[in-house]
XYZ file of N, CA and C in Angstrom:
468
model
N 3.428 -29.464 -6.323
C 2.126 -28.901 -6.007
C 1.798 -27.799 -7.013
N 0.627 -27.870 -7.586
C 0.191 -26.893 -8.572
C -0.345 -25.652 -7.863
N 0.066 -24.495 -8.341
C -0.365 -23.242 -7.740
C -1.641 -22.781 -8.423
N -2.640 -22.456 -7.623
C -3.914 -21.964 -8.138
C -3.834 -20.448 -8.300
N -4.128 -19.975 -9.468
C -4.079 -18.544 -9.745
C -5.470 -17.945 -9.600
N -5.534 -16.815 -8.919
C -6.806 -16.106 -8.767
C -7.234 -15.436 -10.065
N -6.269 -15.111 -10.904
C -6.537 -14.329 -12.105
C -6.377 -15.185 -13.360
N -6.796 -16.443 -13.300
C -6.608 -17.378 -14.399
C -7.786 -17.407 -15.362
N -8.733 -16.542 -15.184
C -9.916 -16.504 -16.034
C -9.618 -15.754 -17.329
N -10.152 -16.225 -18.459
C -9.962 -15.482 -19.708
C -10.698 -14.139 -19.705
N -11.570 -13.922 -18.732
C -12.286 -12.651 -18.640
C -11.467 -11.574 -17.930
N -10.387 -11.980 -17.267
C -9.537 -11.033 -16.543
C -8.251 -10.833 -17.337
N -8.254 -9.870 -18.222
C -7.101 -9.609 -19.080
C -6.248 -8.500 -18.487
N -4.951 -8.698 -18.463
C -4.030 -7.663 -18.012
C -3.876 -7.568 -16.507
N -4.216 -8.606 -15.764
C -4.131 -8.572 -14.309
C -2.883 -9.275 -13.779
N -1.873 -9.479 -14.632
C -0.654 -10.147 -14.204
C 0.039 -9.375 -13.088
N -0.033 -8.032 -13.147
C 0.586 -7.201 -12.113
C -0.063 -7.456 -10.759
N -1.380 -7.654 -10.733
C -2.060 -7.951 -9.475
C -1.577 -9.273 -8.890
N -1.375 -10.257 -9.749
C -0.907 -11.557 -9.284
C 0.489 -11.434 -8.676
N 1.351 -10.659 -9.311
C 2.691 -10.434 -8.750
C 2.599 -9.698 -7.418
N 1.662 -8.759 -7.304
C 1.473 -8.024 -6.058
C 1.006 -8.955 -4.941
N 0.086 -9.857 -5.242
C -0.385 -10.822 -4.238
C 0.771 -11.695 -3.773
N 1.629 -12.114 -4.683
C 2.800 -12.906 -4.308
C 3.730 -12.120 -3.390
N 3.933 -10.834 -3.709
C 4.805 -9.987 -2.891
C 4.243 -9.802 -1.490
N 2.932 -9.618 -1.399
C 2.290 -9.441 -0.095
C 2.418 -10.706 0.739
N 2.229 -11.849 0.115
C 2.329 -13.114 0.842
C 3.725 -13.313 1.410
N 4.751 -12.934 0.662
C 6.127 -13.082 1.142
C 6.435 -12.071 2.236
N 5.920 -10.845 2.111
C 6.224 -9.782 3.076
C 5.530 -9.988 4.411
N 4.408 -10.699 4.437
C 3.658 -10.839 5.676
C 4.180 -11.957 6.565
N 5.273 -12.618 6.179
C 5.806 -13.719 6.970
C 6.366 -13.244 8.309
N 6.990 -12.081 8.359
C 7.563 -11.563 9.602
C 6.500 -10.777 10.363
N 6.352 -11.044 11.646
C 5.305 -10.403 12.423
C 5.753 -9.200 13.222
N 6.943 -8.649 12.942
C 7.444 -7.521 13.721
C 7.615 -6.311 12.837
N 7.209 -5.174 13.251
C 6.414 -4.870 14.435
C 4.934 -5.149 14.175
N 4.188 -5.416 15.239
C 2.748 -5.622 15.043
C 2.079 -4.320 14.592
N 0.960 -4.460 13.889
C 0.292 -3.274 13.344
C -1.213 -3.483 13.288
N -1.924 -2.378 13.213
C -3.376 -2.348 12.986
C -3.635 -1.537 11.729
N -4.719 -1.880 11.046
C -5.202 -1.060 9.940
C -6.657 -0.756 10.243
N -6.997 0.517 10.295
C -8.366 0.904 10.622
C -8.901 1.885 9.587
N -10.207 1.871 9.450
C -10.859 2.837 8.583
C -11.259 4.013 9.450
N -10.764 5.194 9.109
C -11.011 6.387 9.916
C -12.153 7.235 9.375
N -12.462 7.074 8.097
C -13.578 7.768 7.468
C -13.930 7.001 6.208
N -14.891 7.524 5.463
C -15.299 6.818 4.247
C -14.155 6.696 3.248
N -13.271 7.701 3.216
C -12.143 7.646 2.286
C -10.795 7.655 2.992
N -10.776 7.374 4.307
C -9.532 7.424 5.059
C -9.189 6.114 5.751
N -7.903 5.790 5.747
C -7.384 4.617 6.431
C -6.218 5.052 7.307
N -5.933 4.263 8.342
C -4.772 4.535 9.197
C -4.079 3.223 9.496
N -2.785 3.200 9.258
C -1.949 2.070 9.648
C -1.221 2.505 10.907
N -1.317 1.719 11.980
C -0.644 2.030 13.232
C 0.299 0.884 13.566
N 1.580 1.206 13.719
C 2.597 0.215 14.047
C 3.094 0.445 15.472
N 3.275 -0.638 16.225
C 3.805 -0.559 17.585
C 5.330 -0.530 17.499
N 5.905 0.645 17.673
C 7.352 0.827 17.534
C 7.948 1.392 18.820
N 7.540 0.820 19.949
C 8.041 1.297 21.249
C 9.560 1.234 21.275
N 10.170 2.292 21.794
C 11.620 2.361 21.907
C 12.303 3.046 20.739
N 11.563 3.315 19.675
C 12.140 3.994 18.517
C 11.837 5.482 18.590
N 12.852 6.297 18.297
C 12.660 7.737 18.193
C 12.315 8.085 16.741
N 11.828 9.287 16.539
C 11.448 9.734 15.199
C 12.614 9.645 14.226
N 13.815 10.003 14.665
C 14.966 9.977 13.765
C 15.466 8.557 13.477
N 14.917 7.547 14.142
C 15.288 6.158 13.883
C 14.273 5.441 12.985
N 13.250 6.168 12.560
C 12.199 5.612 11.697
C 12.191 6.314 10.348
N 11.924 5.556 9.304
C 11.820 6.100 7.956
C 10.554 5.556 7.319
N 9.762 6.439 6.722
C 8.550 6.051 6.006
C 8.667 6.610 4.596
N 8.544 5.736 3.591
C 8.597 6.217 2.212
C 7.706 5.372 1.326
N 7.374 5.950 0.174
C 6.502 5.319 -0.812
C 7.315 5.067 -2.065
N 7.314 3.809 -2.531
C 8.065 3.451 -3.721
C 7.239 2.472 -4.548
N 6.851 2.894 -5.751
C 6.083 2.041 -6.665
C 4.853 1.435 -5.998
N 4.001 2.259 -5.441
C 2.766 1.836 -4.762
C 3.023 0.934 -3.566
N 4.209 0.972 -3.020
C 4.522 0.181 -1.836
C 4.966 1.134 -0.736
N 4.215 1.125 0.373
C 4.559 1.933 1.535
C 5.537 1.128 2.370
N 6.706 1.691 2.628
C 7.753 0.982 3.362
C 8.061 1.755 4.644
N 8.082 1.033 5.765
C 8.437 1.612 7.056
C 9.674 0.877 7.538
N 10.732 1.633 7.832
C 11.972 1.050 8.336
C 12.305 1.648 9.685
N 12.848 0.808 10.533
C 13.296 1.269 11.835
C 14.653 0.686 12.155
N 15.546 1.539 12.661
C 16.875 1.081 13.062
C 17.291 1.881 14.281
N 17.396 1.190 15.406
C 17.806 1.852 16.640
C 19.325 1.923 16.711
N 19.793 3.006 17.263
C 21.219 3.174 17.490
C 21.535 2.533 18.832
N 22.390 1.509 18.802
C 22.750 0.806 20.038
C 23.754 1.660 20.811
N 23.373 2.032 22.024
C 24.236 2.880 22.839
C 25.297 2.003 23.507
N 26.540 2.216 23.121
C 27.660 1.381 23.577
C 28.008 1.610 25.050
N 27.651 2.767 25.601
C 28.049 3.070 26.973
C 27.136 2.439 28.027
N 26.032 1.813 27.612
C 25.129 1.159 28.561
C 25.602 -0.257 28.854
N 25.519 -0.642 30.127
C 25.848 -2.006 30.536
C 24.556 -2.640 31.028
N 24.092 -3.670 30.321
C 22.843 -4.337 30.660
C 23.118 -5.538 31.559
N 22.354 -5.657 32.614
C 22.380 -6.858 33.447
C 21.456 -7.899 32.826
N 20.310 -7.427 32.299
C 19.385 -8.273 31.529
C 18.864 -7.434 30.381
N 18.856 -8.018 29.197
C 18.354 -7.277 28.037
C 17.232 -8.076 27.403
N 15.989 -7.730 27.743
C 14.818 -8.407 27.215
C 14.125 -7.628 26.121
N 14.485 -6.366 25.953
C 13.902 -5.537 24.900
C 14.898 -5.500 23.759
N 14.510 -6.112 22.664
C 15.421 -6.203 21.517
C 15.565 -4.851 20.837
N 16.767 -4.518 20.490
C 17.051 -3.312 19.713
C 17.374 -3.784 18.305
N 16.347 -4.161 17.580
C 16.580 -4.704 16.246
C 15.975 -3.800 15.193
N 16.514 -3.917 14.023
C 15.965 -3.145 12.921
C 14.839 -3.933 12.275
N 13.982 -3.214 11.562
C 12.859 -3.864 10.886
C 12.548 -3.128 9.601
N 11.832 -3.825 8.750
C 11.248 -3.221 7.556
C 9.884 -3.864 7.360
N 8.860 -3.041 7.281
C 7.486 -3.515 7.072
C 6.967 -2.837 5.825
N 6.404 -3.619 4.893
C 5.910 -3.079 3.633
C 4.418 -3.322 3.496
N 3.743 -2.352 2.883
C 2.318 -2.439 2.597
C 2.128 -2.061 1.129
N 1.484 -2.914 0.369
C 1.213 -2.617 -1.034
C -0.090 -1.830 -1.092
N -0.032 -0.654 -1.700
C -1.183 0.230 -1.783
C -1.814 0.145 -3.169
N -3.118 0.240 -3.210
C -3.832 0.266 -4.490
C -3.525 1.572 -5.207
N -3.685 1.565 -6.524
C -3.489 2.788 -7.295
C -4.418 3.876 -6.774
N -3.882 5.072 -6.637
C -4.684 6.206 -6.208
C -4.636 6.482 -4.714
N -4.193 5.525 -3.905
C -4.095 5.755 -2.456
C -2.975 6.752 -2.208
N -3.252 7.764 -1.402
C -2.269 8.798 -1.096
C -1.912 8.746 0.383
N -0.654 8.996 0.701
C -0.212 9.065 2.090
C -0.428 10.509 2.547
N -1.309 10.681 3.547
C -1.656 12.019 4.020
C -0.679 12.522 5.074
N -0.016 11.616 5.798
C 0.925 12.039 6.827
C 1.239 10.914 7.786
N 2.207 11.162 8.665
C 2.616 10.179 9.667
C 2.932 10.903 10.967
N 2.666 10.215 12.092
C 2.972 10.802 13.397
C 3.377 9.697 14.360
N 4.199 10.055 15.341
C 4.664 9.124 16.366
C 4.206 9.645 17.715
N 3.450 8.805 18.442
C 2.924 9.210 19.743
C 2.858 7.993 20.654
N 3.521 8.076 21.791
C 3.514 7.009 22.800
C 3.892 5.641 22.232
N 4.899 5.604 21.369
C 5.378 4.346 20.815
C 4.549 3.791 19.682
N 3.572 4.556 19.206
C 2.741 4.124 18.086
C 2.972 5.052 16.898
N 3.393 4.464 15.783
C 3.580 5.211 14.552
C 2.305 5.080 13.737
N 1.635 6.200 13.502
C 0.389 6.212 12.731
C 0.644 6.837 11.367
N 0.199 6.131 10.324
C 0.338 6.619 8.956
C -1.064 6.738 8.383
N -1.454 7.953 8.040
C -2.792 8.201 7.508
C -2.773 8.130 5.991
N -3.750 7.414 5.459
C -3.893 7.245 4.018
C -5.235 7.792 3.586
N -5.292 8.254 2.353
C -6.527 8.797 1.819
C -6.783 8.165 0.461
N -8.026 7.773 0.266
C -8.451 7.188 -1.004
C -9.340 8.215 -1.690
N -8.801 8.964 -2.667
C -9.611 9.985 -3.318
C -10.769 9.365 -4.104
N -11.807 10.139 -4.263
C -12.991 9.697 -5.009
C -12.598 9.434 -6.458
N -12.850 8.233 -6.970
C -12.471 7.951 -8.363
C -13.359 8.698 -9.347
N -12.781 9.042 -10.462
C -13.522 9.699 -11.536
C -13.878 8.619 -12.550
N -15.164 8.494 -12.820
C -15.614 7.493 -13.781
C -15.349 7.981 -15.191
N -14.943 7.061 -16.032
C -14.721 7.383 -17.438
C -15.598 6.479 -18.280
N -16.284 7.080 -19.196
C -17.091 6.322 -20.147
C -16.531 6.649 -21.521
N -16.215 5.620 -22.273
C -15.661 5.831 -23.603
C -16.482 5.018 -24.588
N -17.034 5.695 -25.580
C -17.803 5.030 -26.624
C -16.851 4.677 -27.754
N -16.882 3.421 -28.156
C -16.003 2.942 -29.211
C -16.817 2.834 -30.501
N -16.327 3.471 -31.548
C -17.001 3.425 -32.843
C -16.800 2.049 -33.470
N -17.844 1.506 -34.065
C -17.789 0.213 -34.741
C -17.845 0.475 -36.235
N -16.837 0.005 -36.916
C -16.763 0.223 -38.367
C -17.114 -1.066 -39.099
N -17.685 -0.898 -40.266
C -17.951 -2.015 -41.170
C -17.141 -1.790 -42.429
N -16.887 -2.834 -43.194
C -16.106 -2.639 -44.418
C -16.746 -1.640 -45.380
N -18.065 -1.540 -45.390
C -18.750 -0.633 -46.320
C -18.593 0.828 -45.922
N -18.340 1.075 -44.651
C -18.224 2.462 -44.188
C -16.778 2.905 -44.312
N -16.577 4.047 -44.887
C -15.210 4.542 -45.048
C -14.727 5.245 -43.785
N -15.621 5.942 -43.114
C -15.225 6.654 -41.896
C -16.428 6.837 -41.003
N -16.192 6.733 -39.716
C -17.222 6.992 -38.704
C -16.728 8.132 -37.822
N -17.625 8.721 -37.098
C -17.184 9.774 -36.163
C -16.205 9.181 -35.149
N -15.249 9.963 -34.685
C -14.292 9.459 -33.695
C -14.996 9.125 -32.377
N -14.335 8.294 -31.560
C -14.904 7.944 -30.257
C -14.966 9.181 -29.376
N -15.876 9.148 -28.433
C -16.116 10.289 -27.547
C -15.774 9.871 -26.132
N -14.959 10.672 -25.425
C -14.639 10.437 -24.012
C -15.532 11.322 -23.162
N -16.163 10.720 -22.182
C -17.003 11.471 -21.258
C -16.507 11.171 -19.864
N -16.016 12.175 -19.136
C -15.582 11.991 -17.749
C -16.667 12.548 -16.852
N -17.087 11.729 -15.886
C -18.126 12.173 -14.960
C -17.650 11.946 -13.543
N -18.173 12.708 -12.632
C -17.927 12.528 -11.208
C -18.809 11.370 -10.751
N -18.238 10.412 -10.016
C -18.992 9.215 -9.628
C -20.158 9.543 -8.701
N -20.113 10.691 -8.005
C -21.238 11.064 -7.148
C -22.457 11.501 -7.956
N -22.197 12.003 -9.158
C -23.290 12.503 -9.985
C -23.855 11.442 -10.897
N -23.154 10.289 -10.996
C -23.618 9.211 -11.861
C -23.073 9.356 -13.250
N -23.084 8.293 -13.987
C -22.545 8.298 -15.353
C -23.532 8.978 -16.285
N -22.985 9.653 -17.283
C -23.834 10.357 -18.252
C -24.344 9.403 -19.282
């Protein structure tokens, strides 16, 4: 079976990393535990909420590695308990979320079995760069000019 690439256009140069990221996301989303929600909390804010009932704060780890937010949970199995029926699994998990460049983790909190991770997407700064065009007859042209503008104010 031939794999269809989203980034196979000659107009999309240098997007190989995105294709690898899409592959990683597809592989990571196969496991459905723990369930989670992603909500938009403001124009530049997101929140990931994971259902981690039964986990204490010291049994959860949240870290960011190479634009990948990783949440791990490992419960300590208490050996002194004798279960007549055990329907609540005490299993470890790892859930990963690939974040776009520039997304920042603002914080995490655990409340009533829900782990909430707040993310912030800062306002991007637009860059306009003029490229000088040289001809063989011209010996030198002025150097290119970089203009950084705030996207709220519009490009210069």
